[in-house]
Amino acid sequence: VTPRVEHVAAPGSPGAAATPAPPLRVALLGFGTVGRSVARILSERTDIASRLRLTHVFNRDVARKRASWAADSIVWTERIEEVFASRPDVVVEAIGGLEPAEDWVRRALQQGLSVVTANKQLIAAAGPRLLRLAADEGCELRFEAAVAGGVPVIQAIQQGLAGDVIARVAGILNGTCNYVLSRMGSGSVSMEDAVTDAIRLGYAEADPTSDVDGVDAAAKLAVLAGVAFHRELRTADVATASIRPVDAVDFRYARRLGRTIRQIAAVEALDAATLHARVGPALVPEASRFGRNEGANNIVAITGRYGGTTAYSGAGAGGDATAVAIVSDLLALSASRGPCGPAEWPAAAMDDAHEGRFYIRFVVRDRPGILANITAALARWRINVDAVLQEPGFPKDRLPFVVTVEPCRELDLRNALNEVDSTDFRIEPLVLPILFE
Ligand SMILES: NC(=O)c1ccc[n+]([C@@H]2O[C@H](COP(=O)([O-])OP(=O)(O)OC[C@H]3O[C@@H](n4cnc5c(N)ncnc54)[C@H](OP(=O)(O)O)[C@@H]3O)[C@@H](O)[C@H]2O)c1
């Protein structure tokens, strides 16, 4: 029998089989809703075990967190020093909040360790500085999970749409508001009851202020603006309106206009350095992507100069969906595709001269001449009325009616409304942009 001779190529020669890289050693900070799901996916997905290995789980008072399904080799610790001393390849930050999360993320990057985070608050507040630090230290900071939970919108912009020039990003980024508004739109549920249900079902925090007042969506929009336009958009520069003044009657009027109401977050580039960004309730066509977006779902529509609009939708929150985004970021790191996008996000210039069509809902003590006063004030600011709508069946001393206007500057509209005799108003007029997407 002639022995078989195997050809063995010298390392580095063209025929050499590539030596598989060792798995990335992952340290997980935070074992709450998201962190637990990350650990579970890494434990269950044996198909990626050769690329990612969870070595440490850090949490305060960690003994109560220990999971029986996790590998015995994982070190559970409540000492952050132990995590850094172990020199992992990647730190996953799933703690939330600004401090101590920012301190630990900064420390990891300073040590040259890449970081994956789900923390929109952190990226909105400190993203540009942390990205610069990562670039200086030759590591990466990834944050797919920070916006729209499980919807891979950041990778879509950074990779799938890298060939386009982004002009506009618009979406429904807050599941709580979408749940509340879609409930109000599909039945005669008050805002208060819809918010209570959202809390009961776990869509909203016990204190839903940052959701309903638009702060949460503004932070996510700031992150998206950085990724899409490579400019720093500060959350405070986003024109933010609460959904609180929206009333059940607004859905009746919106329906007469073929529309419904959603909290829309939108940012557009007026030129390479100037952005216009807003978050708040708006009228959208009932049959549009946004109008049909129900429950706590998120949706993001990205408009490129060349490729037109593409849209991405799915679960905006939830441990598993968010953890998928984190694990995808980890896999991208393990494939060492290199950093995505530029490390610099210089400050954006802001444009607040928003122009568009508007819906204005008044609630007045009825008397002759009110409509004439309103239209006269609008005319003084050269604003044309498009339609006047009045639903029957409301008491005269608390009468809601709606005026829609043709395209105008929002600032002019606000000035015109300031000139209307406010003693007739039972409450401040509600101004909603009318969108076409
Ligand atoms: N949940 C979602 O659906 C979702 C979606 C997208 C993004 N995110 C983001 O993901 C991050 C984590 O959210 P989460 O929902 O998983 O929060 P969570 O359930 O409250 O988990 C946070 C974990 O971190 C631990 N922790 C907090 N502060 C700590 C500290 N100073 N030292 C040590 N451990 C600390 C907490 O321990 P204790 O148990 O002792 O509090 C908890 O186990 C946040 O940035 C959030 O915005 C969440």
Tab-separated table of C-alpha atoms in Angstrom, residues 172 174-176 178-179 182 203 293-298 314-317:
chain	number	residue	atom	x	y	z
A	172	ILE	CA	-41.531	56.486	14.338
A	174	ASN	CA	-40.875	55.740	20.161
A	175	GLY	CA	-43.019	52.648	20.649
A	176	THR	CA	-44.912	54.113	23.608
A	178	ASN	CA	-47.038	54.944	18.679
A	179	TYR	CA	-48.966	52.572	20.907
A	182	SER	CA	-52.626	54.131	17.373
A	203	TYR	CA	-44.510	49.469	26.723
A	293	ASN	CA	-47.631	51.512	11.729
A	294	GLU	CA	-49.520	50.129	14.710
A	295	GLY	CA	-48.764	49.260	18.324
A	296	ALA	CA	-45.238	49.628	19.685
A	297	ASN	CA	-43.578	49.004	16.310
A	298	ASN	CA	-40.882	51.343	15.040
A	314	GLY	CA	-39.853	46.063	13.418
A	315	ALA	CA	-39.704	45.831	17.177
A	316	GLY	CA	-38.265	49.036	18.589
A	317	ALA	CA	-37.682	47.555	22.031
